[in-house]
Tab-separated table of C-alpha atoms and ligand atoms in Angstrom:
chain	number	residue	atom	x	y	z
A	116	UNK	CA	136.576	56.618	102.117
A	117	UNK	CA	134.425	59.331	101.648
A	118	UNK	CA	131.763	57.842	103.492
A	119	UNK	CA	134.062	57.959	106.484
A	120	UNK	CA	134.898	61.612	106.523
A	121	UNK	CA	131.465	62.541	105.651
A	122	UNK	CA	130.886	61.024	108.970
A	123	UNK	CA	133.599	62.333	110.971
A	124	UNK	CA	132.913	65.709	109.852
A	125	UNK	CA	129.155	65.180	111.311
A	126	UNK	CA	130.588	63.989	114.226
A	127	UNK	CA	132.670	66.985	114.351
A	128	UNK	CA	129.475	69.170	113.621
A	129	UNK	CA	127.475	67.365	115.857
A	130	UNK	CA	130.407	68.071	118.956
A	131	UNK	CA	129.995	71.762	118.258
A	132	UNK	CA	133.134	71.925	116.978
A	133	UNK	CA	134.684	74.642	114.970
A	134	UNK	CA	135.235	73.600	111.092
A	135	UNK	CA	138.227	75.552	109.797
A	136	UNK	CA	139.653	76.348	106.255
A	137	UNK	CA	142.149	73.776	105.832
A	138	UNK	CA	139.492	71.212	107.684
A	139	UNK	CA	138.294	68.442	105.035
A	140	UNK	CA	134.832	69.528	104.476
A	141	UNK	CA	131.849	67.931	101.962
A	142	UNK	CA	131.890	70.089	98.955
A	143	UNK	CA	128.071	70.949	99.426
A	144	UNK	CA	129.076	72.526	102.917
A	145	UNK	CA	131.459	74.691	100.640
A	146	UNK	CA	129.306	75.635	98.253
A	147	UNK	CA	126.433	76.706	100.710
A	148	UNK	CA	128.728	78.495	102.401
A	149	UNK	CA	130.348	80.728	99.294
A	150	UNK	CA	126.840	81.020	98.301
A	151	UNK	CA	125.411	82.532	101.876
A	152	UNK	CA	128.692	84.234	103.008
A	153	UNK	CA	129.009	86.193	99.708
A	154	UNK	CA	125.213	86.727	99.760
A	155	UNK	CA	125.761	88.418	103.301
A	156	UNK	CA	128.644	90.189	101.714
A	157	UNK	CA	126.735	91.734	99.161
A	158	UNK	CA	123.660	92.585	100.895
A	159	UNK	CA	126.183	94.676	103.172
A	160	UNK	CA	127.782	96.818	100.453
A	161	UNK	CA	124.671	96.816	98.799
A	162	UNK	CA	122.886	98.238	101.988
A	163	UNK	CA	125.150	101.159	101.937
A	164	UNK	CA	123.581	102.706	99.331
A	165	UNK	CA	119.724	103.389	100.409
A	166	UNK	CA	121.229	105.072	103.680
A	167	UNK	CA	123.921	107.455	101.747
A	168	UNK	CA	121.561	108.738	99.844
A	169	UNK	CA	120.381	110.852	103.379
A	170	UNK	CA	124.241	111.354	104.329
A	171	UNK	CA	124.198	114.736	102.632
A	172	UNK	CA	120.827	115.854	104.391
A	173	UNK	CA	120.757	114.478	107.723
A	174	UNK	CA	118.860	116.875	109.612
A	175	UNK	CA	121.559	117.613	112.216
A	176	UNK	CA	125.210	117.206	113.050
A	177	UNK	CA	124.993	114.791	115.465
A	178	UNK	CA	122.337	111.938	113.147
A	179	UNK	CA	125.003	112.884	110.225
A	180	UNK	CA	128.366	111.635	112.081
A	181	UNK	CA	126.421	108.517	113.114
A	182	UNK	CA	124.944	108.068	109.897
A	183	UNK	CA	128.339	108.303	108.557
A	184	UNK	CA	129.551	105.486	111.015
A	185	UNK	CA	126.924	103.401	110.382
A	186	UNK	CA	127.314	103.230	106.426
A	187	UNK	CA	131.332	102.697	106.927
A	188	UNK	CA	130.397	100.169	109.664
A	189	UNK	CA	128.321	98.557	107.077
A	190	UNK	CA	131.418	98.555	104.033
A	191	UNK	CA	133.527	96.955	106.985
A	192	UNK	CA	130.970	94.199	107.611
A	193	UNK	CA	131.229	93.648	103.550
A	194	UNK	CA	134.851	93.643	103.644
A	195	UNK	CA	135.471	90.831	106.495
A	196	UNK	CA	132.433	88.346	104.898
A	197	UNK	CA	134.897	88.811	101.640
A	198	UNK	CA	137.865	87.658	103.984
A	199	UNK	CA	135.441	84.684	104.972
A	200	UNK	CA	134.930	83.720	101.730
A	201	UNK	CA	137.967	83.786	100.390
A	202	UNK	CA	138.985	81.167	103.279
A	203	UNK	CA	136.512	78.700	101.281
A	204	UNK	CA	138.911	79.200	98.050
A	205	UNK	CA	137.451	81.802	96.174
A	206	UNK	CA	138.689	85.078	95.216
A	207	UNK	CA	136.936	88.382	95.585
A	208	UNK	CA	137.106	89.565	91.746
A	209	UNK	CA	135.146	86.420	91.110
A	210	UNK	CA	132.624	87.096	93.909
A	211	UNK	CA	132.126	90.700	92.900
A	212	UNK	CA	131.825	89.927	89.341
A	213	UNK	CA	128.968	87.721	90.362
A	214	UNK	CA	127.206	90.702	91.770
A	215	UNK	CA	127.609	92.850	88.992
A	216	UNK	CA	126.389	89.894	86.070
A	217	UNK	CA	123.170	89.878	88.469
A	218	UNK	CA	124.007	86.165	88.992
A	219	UNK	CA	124.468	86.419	93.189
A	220	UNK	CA	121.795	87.342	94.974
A	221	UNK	CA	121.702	89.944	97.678
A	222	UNK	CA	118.959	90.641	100.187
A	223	UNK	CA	115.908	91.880	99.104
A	224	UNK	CA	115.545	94.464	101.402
A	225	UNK	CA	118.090	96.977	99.609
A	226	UNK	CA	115.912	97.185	96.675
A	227	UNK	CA	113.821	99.792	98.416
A	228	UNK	CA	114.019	103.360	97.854
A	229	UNK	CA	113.989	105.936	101.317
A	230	UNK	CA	112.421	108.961	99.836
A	231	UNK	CA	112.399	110.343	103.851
A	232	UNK	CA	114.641	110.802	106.686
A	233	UNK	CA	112.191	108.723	108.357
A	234	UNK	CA	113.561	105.765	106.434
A	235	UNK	CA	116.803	105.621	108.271
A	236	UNK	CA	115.063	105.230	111.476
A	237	UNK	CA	112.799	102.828	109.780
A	238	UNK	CA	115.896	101.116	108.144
A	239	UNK	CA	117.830	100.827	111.819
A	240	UNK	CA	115.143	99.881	113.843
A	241	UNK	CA	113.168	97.153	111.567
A	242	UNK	CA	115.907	95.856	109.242
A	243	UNK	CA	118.862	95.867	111.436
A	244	UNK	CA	116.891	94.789	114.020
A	245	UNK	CA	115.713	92.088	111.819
A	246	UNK	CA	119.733	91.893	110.790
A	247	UNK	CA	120.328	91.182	114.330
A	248	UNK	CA	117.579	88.466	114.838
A	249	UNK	CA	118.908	86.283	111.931
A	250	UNK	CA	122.934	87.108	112.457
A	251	UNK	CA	123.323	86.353	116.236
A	252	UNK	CA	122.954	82.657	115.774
A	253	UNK	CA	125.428	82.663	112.934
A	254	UNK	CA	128.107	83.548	115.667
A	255	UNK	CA	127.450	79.753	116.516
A	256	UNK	CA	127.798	79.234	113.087
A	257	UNK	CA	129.491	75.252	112.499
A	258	UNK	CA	132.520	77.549	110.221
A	259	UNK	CA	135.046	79.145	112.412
A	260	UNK	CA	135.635	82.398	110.181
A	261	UNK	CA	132.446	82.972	109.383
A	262	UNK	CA	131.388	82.364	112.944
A	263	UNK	CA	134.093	84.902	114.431
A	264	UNK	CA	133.401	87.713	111.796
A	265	UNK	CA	129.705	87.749	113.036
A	266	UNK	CA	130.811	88.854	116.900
A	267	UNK	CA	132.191	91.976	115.929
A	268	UNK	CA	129.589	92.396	113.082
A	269	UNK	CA	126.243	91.844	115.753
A	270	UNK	CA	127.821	94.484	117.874
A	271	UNK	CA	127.785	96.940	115.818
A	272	UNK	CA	124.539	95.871	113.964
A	273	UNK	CA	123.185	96.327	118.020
A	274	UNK	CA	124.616	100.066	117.727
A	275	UNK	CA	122.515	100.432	114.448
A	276	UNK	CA	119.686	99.626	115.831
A	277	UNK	CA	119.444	101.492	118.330
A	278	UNK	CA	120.044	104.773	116.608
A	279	UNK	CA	117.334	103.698	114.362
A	280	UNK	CA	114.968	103.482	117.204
A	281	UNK	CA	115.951	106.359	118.921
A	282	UNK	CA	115.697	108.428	115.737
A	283	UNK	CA	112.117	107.065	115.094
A	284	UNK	CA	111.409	108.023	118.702
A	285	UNK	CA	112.288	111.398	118.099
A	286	UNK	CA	110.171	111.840	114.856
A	287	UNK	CA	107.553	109.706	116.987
A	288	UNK	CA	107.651	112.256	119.974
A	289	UNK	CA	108.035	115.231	117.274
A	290	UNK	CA	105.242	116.969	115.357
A	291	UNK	CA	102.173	115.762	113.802
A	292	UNK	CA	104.038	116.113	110.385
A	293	UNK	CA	107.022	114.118	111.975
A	294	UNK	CA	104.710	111.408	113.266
A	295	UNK	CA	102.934	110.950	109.847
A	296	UNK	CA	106.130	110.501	108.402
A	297	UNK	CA	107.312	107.957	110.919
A	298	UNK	CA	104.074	105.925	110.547
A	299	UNK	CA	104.390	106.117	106.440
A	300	UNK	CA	108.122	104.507	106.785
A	301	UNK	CA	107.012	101.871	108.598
A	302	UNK	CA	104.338	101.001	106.430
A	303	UNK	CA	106.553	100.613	103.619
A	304	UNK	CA	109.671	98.713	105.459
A	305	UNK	CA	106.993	96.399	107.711
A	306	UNK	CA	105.949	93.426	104.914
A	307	UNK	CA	110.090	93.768	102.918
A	308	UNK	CA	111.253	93.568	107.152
A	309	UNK	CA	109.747	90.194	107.745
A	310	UNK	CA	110.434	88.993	104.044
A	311	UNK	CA	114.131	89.383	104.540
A	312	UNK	CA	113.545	85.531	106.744
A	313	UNK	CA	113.287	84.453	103.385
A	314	UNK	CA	111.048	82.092	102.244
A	315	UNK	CA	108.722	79.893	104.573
A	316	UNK	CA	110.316	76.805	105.773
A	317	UNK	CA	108.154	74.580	103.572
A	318	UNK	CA	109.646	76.266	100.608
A	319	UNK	CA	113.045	77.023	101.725
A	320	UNK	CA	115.277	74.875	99.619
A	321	UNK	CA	118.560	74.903	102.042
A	322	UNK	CA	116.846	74.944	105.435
A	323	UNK	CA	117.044	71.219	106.509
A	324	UNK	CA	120.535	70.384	105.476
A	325	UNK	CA	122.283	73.645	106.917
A	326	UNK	CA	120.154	72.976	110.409
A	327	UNK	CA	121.952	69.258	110.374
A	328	UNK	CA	125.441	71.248	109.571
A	329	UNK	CA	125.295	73.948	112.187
A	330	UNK	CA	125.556	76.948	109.700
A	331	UNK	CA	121.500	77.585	110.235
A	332	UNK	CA	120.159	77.167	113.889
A	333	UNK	CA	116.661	78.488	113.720
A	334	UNK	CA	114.264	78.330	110.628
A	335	UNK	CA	113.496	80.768	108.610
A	336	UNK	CA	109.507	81.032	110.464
A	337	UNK	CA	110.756	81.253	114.150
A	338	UNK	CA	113.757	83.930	113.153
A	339	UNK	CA	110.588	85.880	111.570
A	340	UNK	CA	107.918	85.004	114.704
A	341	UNK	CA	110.680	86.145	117.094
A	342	UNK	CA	111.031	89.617	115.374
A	343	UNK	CA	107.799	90.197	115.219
A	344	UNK	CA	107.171	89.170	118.713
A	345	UNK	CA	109.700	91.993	119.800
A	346	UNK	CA	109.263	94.696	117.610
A	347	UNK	CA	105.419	94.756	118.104
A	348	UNK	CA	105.776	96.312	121.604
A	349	UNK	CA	108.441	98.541	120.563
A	350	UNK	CA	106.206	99.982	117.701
A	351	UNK	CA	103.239	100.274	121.093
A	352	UNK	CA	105.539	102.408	122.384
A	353	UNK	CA	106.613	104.611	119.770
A	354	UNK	CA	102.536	104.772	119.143
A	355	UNK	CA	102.710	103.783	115.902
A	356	UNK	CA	100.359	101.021	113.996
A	357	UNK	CA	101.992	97.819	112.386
A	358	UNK	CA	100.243	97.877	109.202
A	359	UNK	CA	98.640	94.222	109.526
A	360	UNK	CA	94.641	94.692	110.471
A	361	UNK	CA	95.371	90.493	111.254
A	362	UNK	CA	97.941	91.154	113.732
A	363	UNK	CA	96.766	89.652	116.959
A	364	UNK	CA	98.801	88.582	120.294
A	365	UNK	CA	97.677	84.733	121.355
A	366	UNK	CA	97.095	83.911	124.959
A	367	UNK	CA	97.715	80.580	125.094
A	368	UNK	CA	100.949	80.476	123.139
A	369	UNK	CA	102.639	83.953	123.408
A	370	UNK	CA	102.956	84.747	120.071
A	371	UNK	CA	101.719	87.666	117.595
A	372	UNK	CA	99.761	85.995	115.091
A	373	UNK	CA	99.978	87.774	111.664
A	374	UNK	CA	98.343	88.407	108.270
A	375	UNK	CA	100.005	86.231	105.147
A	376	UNK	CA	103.354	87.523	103.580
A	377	UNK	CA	102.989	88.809	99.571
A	378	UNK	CA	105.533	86.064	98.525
A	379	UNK	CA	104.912	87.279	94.580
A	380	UNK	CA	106.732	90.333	95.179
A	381	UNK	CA	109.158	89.052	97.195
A	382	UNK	CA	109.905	86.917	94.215
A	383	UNK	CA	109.673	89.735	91.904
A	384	UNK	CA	112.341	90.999	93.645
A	385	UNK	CA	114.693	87.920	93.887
A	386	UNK	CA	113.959	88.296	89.918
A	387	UNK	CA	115.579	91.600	89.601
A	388	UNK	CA	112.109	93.591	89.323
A	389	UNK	CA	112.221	95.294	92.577
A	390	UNK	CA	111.721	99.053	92.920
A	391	UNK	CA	115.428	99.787	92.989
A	392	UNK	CA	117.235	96.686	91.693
A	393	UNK	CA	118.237	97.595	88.588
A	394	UNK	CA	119.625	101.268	90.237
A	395	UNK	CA	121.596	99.264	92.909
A	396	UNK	CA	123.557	96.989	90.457
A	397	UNK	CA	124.342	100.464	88.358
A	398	UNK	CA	125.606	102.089	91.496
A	399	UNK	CA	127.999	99.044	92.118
A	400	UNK	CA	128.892	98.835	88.601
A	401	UNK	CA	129.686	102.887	88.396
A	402	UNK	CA	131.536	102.117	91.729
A	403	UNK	CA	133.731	99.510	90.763
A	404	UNK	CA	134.713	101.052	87.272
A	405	UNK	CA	134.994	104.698	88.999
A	406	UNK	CA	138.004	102.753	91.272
A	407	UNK	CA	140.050	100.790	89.107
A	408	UNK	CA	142.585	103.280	89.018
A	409	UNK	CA	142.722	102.883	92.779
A	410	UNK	CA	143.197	99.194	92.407
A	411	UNK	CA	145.637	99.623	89.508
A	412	UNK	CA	147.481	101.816	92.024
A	413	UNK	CA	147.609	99.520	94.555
A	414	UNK	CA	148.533	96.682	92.415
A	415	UNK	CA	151.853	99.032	91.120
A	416	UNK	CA	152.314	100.037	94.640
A	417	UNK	CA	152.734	96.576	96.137
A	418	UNK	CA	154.627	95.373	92.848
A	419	UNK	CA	157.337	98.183	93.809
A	420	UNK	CA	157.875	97.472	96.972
A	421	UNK	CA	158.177	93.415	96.504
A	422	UNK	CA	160.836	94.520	93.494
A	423	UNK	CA	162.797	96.784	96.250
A	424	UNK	CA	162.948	94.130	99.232
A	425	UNK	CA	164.518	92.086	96.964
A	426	UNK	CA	167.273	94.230	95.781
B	174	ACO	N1	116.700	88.226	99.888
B	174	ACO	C1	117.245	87.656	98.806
B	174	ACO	N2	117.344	86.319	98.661
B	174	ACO	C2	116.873	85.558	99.667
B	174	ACO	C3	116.318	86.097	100.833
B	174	ACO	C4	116.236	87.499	100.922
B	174	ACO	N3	115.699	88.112	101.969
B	174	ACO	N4	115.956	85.079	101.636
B	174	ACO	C5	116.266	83.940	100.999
B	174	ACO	N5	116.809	84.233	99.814
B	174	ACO	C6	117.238	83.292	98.783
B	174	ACO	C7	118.336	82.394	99.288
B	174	ACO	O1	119.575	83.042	99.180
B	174	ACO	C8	118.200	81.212	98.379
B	174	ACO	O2	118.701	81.545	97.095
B	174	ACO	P1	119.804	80.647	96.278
B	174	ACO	O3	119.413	79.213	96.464
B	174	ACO	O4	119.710	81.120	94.877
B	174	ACO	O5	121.103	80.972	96.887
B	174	ACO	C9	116.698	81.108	98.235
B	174	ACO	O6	116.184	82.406	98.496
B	174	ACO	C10	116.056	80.079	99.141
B	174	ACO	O7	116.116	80.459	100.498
B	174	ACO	P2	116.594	79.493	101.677
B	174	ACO	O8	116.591	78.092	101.224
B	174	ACO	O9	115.790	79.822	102.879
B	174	ACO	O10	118.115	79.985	101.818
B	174	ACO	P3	119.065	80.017	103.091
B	174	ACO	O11	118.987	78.730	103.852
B	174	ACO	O12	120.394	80.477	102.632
B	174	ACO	O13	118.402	81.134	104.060
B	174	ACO	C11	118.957	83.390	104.749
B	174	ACO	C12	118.318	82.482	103.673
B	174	ACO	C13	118.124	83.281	106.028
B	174	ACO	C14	118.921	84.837	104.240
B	174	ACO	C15	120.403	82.898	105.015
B	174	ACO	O14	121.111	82.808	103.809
B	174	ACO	C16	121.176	83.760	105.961
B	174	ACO	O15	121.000	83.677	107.169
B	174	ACO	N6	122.124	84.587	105.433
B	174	ACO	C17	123.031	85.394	106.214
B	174	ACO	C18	122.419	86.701	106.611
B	174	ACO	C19	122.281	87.664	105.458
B	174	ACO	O16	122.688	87.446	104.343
B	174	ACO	N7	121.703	88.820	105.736
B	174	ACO	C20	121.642	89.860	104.724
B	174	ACO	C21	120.741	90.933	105.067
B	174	ACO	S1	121.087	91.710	106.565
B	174	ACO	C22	122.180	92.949	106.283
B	174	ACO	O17	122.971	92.887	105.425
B	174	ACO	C23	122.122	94.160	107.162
């Protein structure tokens, strides 16, 4: 028997059709899908925390309200890929607790520190735009709520983005001291932009299985060749320098060719040795113990009013 709904869920899959919570589903699809929603989920409230560090000392009024909406944009995103996951079955103290024990993963990419203001443009133009890249196919996404979240999410990742770019454009366009400090940001978010792919498809363990259940729909190589292939020109015209001497545009098949990836420290990272990973998980811990009254609170609250209604 469940042989036969195996296949009728690939037929399903296979139809383009929308798999929903109460849908039977193979308990691998499940699992791969806790495991990458709450990833997402965490990389978002993670993310918040390189770019507040600059809320305080945005340089004007203007790049601090949208700095501002971006971050809360960004605890939004975390709070509806919670609401996705719970759909699977799980709850969101477990999830969270798995951040804060160090045993889910988030992206690598928040375990950077942005000692400039140049980082935030750096930050919205490469890794949202890299965001972007990787997120718009997971509207097409084979599960229905994860699938829907990501509309609303890619629109305003789209938003992010751009202020990133325009921001670098500014510093870009600015003086020589505002150029040199564009140019060192994206020296340092470049090689951590194109690792956040992940691995190369010959060593990415989950690749093959979620292509044949919709959840993936490019690799993790052509998600990284396509960014590079647009953000090279965009750099030309900011007249800045990608900081790959082997980066080269092919001819014959219309593609930037470009120097290998340092996988080790990409893996250092995944291992908790990144520049800032052991700062991140404090923040989140100080976080979360810094509002338990507020959840207490709640808690009470909604108790109270359940006790009165039925009075
Ligand atoms: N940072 C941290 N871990 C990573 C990264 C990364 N950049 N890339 C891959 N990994 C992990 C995977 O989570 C997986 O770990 P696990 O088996 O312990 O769960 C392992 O490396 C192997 O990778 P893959 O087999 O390629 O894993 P998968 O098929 O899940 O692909 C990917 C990875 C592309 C990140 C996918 O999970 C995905 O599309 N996730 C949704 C998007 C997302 O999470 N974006 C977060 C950053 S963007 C932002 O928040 C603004």
């Amino acid at each position: 028997q469940e042989a036969a709904l195996q296949g009728r869920f690939q037929e399903r899959v296979d139809a383009e059709e929308k798999i929903e919570p109460r849908d039977w589903m193979p308990e691998g699809y499940r699992r791969t899908l806790v495991r990458q929603i709450s990833q997402h989920a965490h990389s978002e409230i993670v993310g918040m925390l390189p770019e507040g560090n600059w809320i305080t000392r945005a340089p004007t009024l203007r790049r601090k309200v949208a700095l501002l909406a971006k971050v809360q944009d960004e605890g939004g995103h975390g709070l509806y890929l919670y609401s996705a996951a719970e759909t699977l079955g799980v709850s969101r103290d477990e999830l969270v607790g798995q951040l804060l024990s160090g045993k889910a993963k988030y992206s690598s990419i928040f375990n950077y520190p942005t000692p400039t203001w140049a980082d935030i443009g750096a930050i919205g133009w490469l890794v949202d735009g890299a965001a972007i890249m990787n997120q718009v196919p997971l509207c097409r996404c084979s599960y229905g709520p994860y699938a829907r979240a990501m509309v609303r999410i890619c629109r305003e990742e789209s938003f992010h983005q751009r202020q990133g770019y325009e921001l670098m454009l500014a510093l870009a366009q600015g003086t020589a001291a505002q150029k040199r400090m564009a140019q060192d940001a994206l020296n340092r978010w470049w090689w951590p932009s194109l690792m956040m792919f992940g691995p190369s498809d010959d060593q990415s363990a989950h690749s093959a299985q979620n292509m044949a259940w919709k959840i993936k729909r490019f690799s993790n190589d052509e998600l990284r060749q396509r960014f590079v292939d647009a953000t090279v020109p965009q750099a030309e015209f900011l007249g800045l320098t990608i900081p790959d001497p082997e980066l080269r545009f092919n001819a014959e098949t219309g593609h930037y060719e470009f120097g290998a990836i340092d996988w080790t420290e990409f893996n250092e990272i995944l291992k908790g040795n990144g520049p800032c990973n052991r700062e991140r998980i404090e923040a989140r811990r100080k976080a979360w113990d810094d509002g338990a009254w507020v959840r207490e609170a709640a808690v009470a609250h909604a108790t109270k009013r359940k006790q009165r209604a039925l009075k």
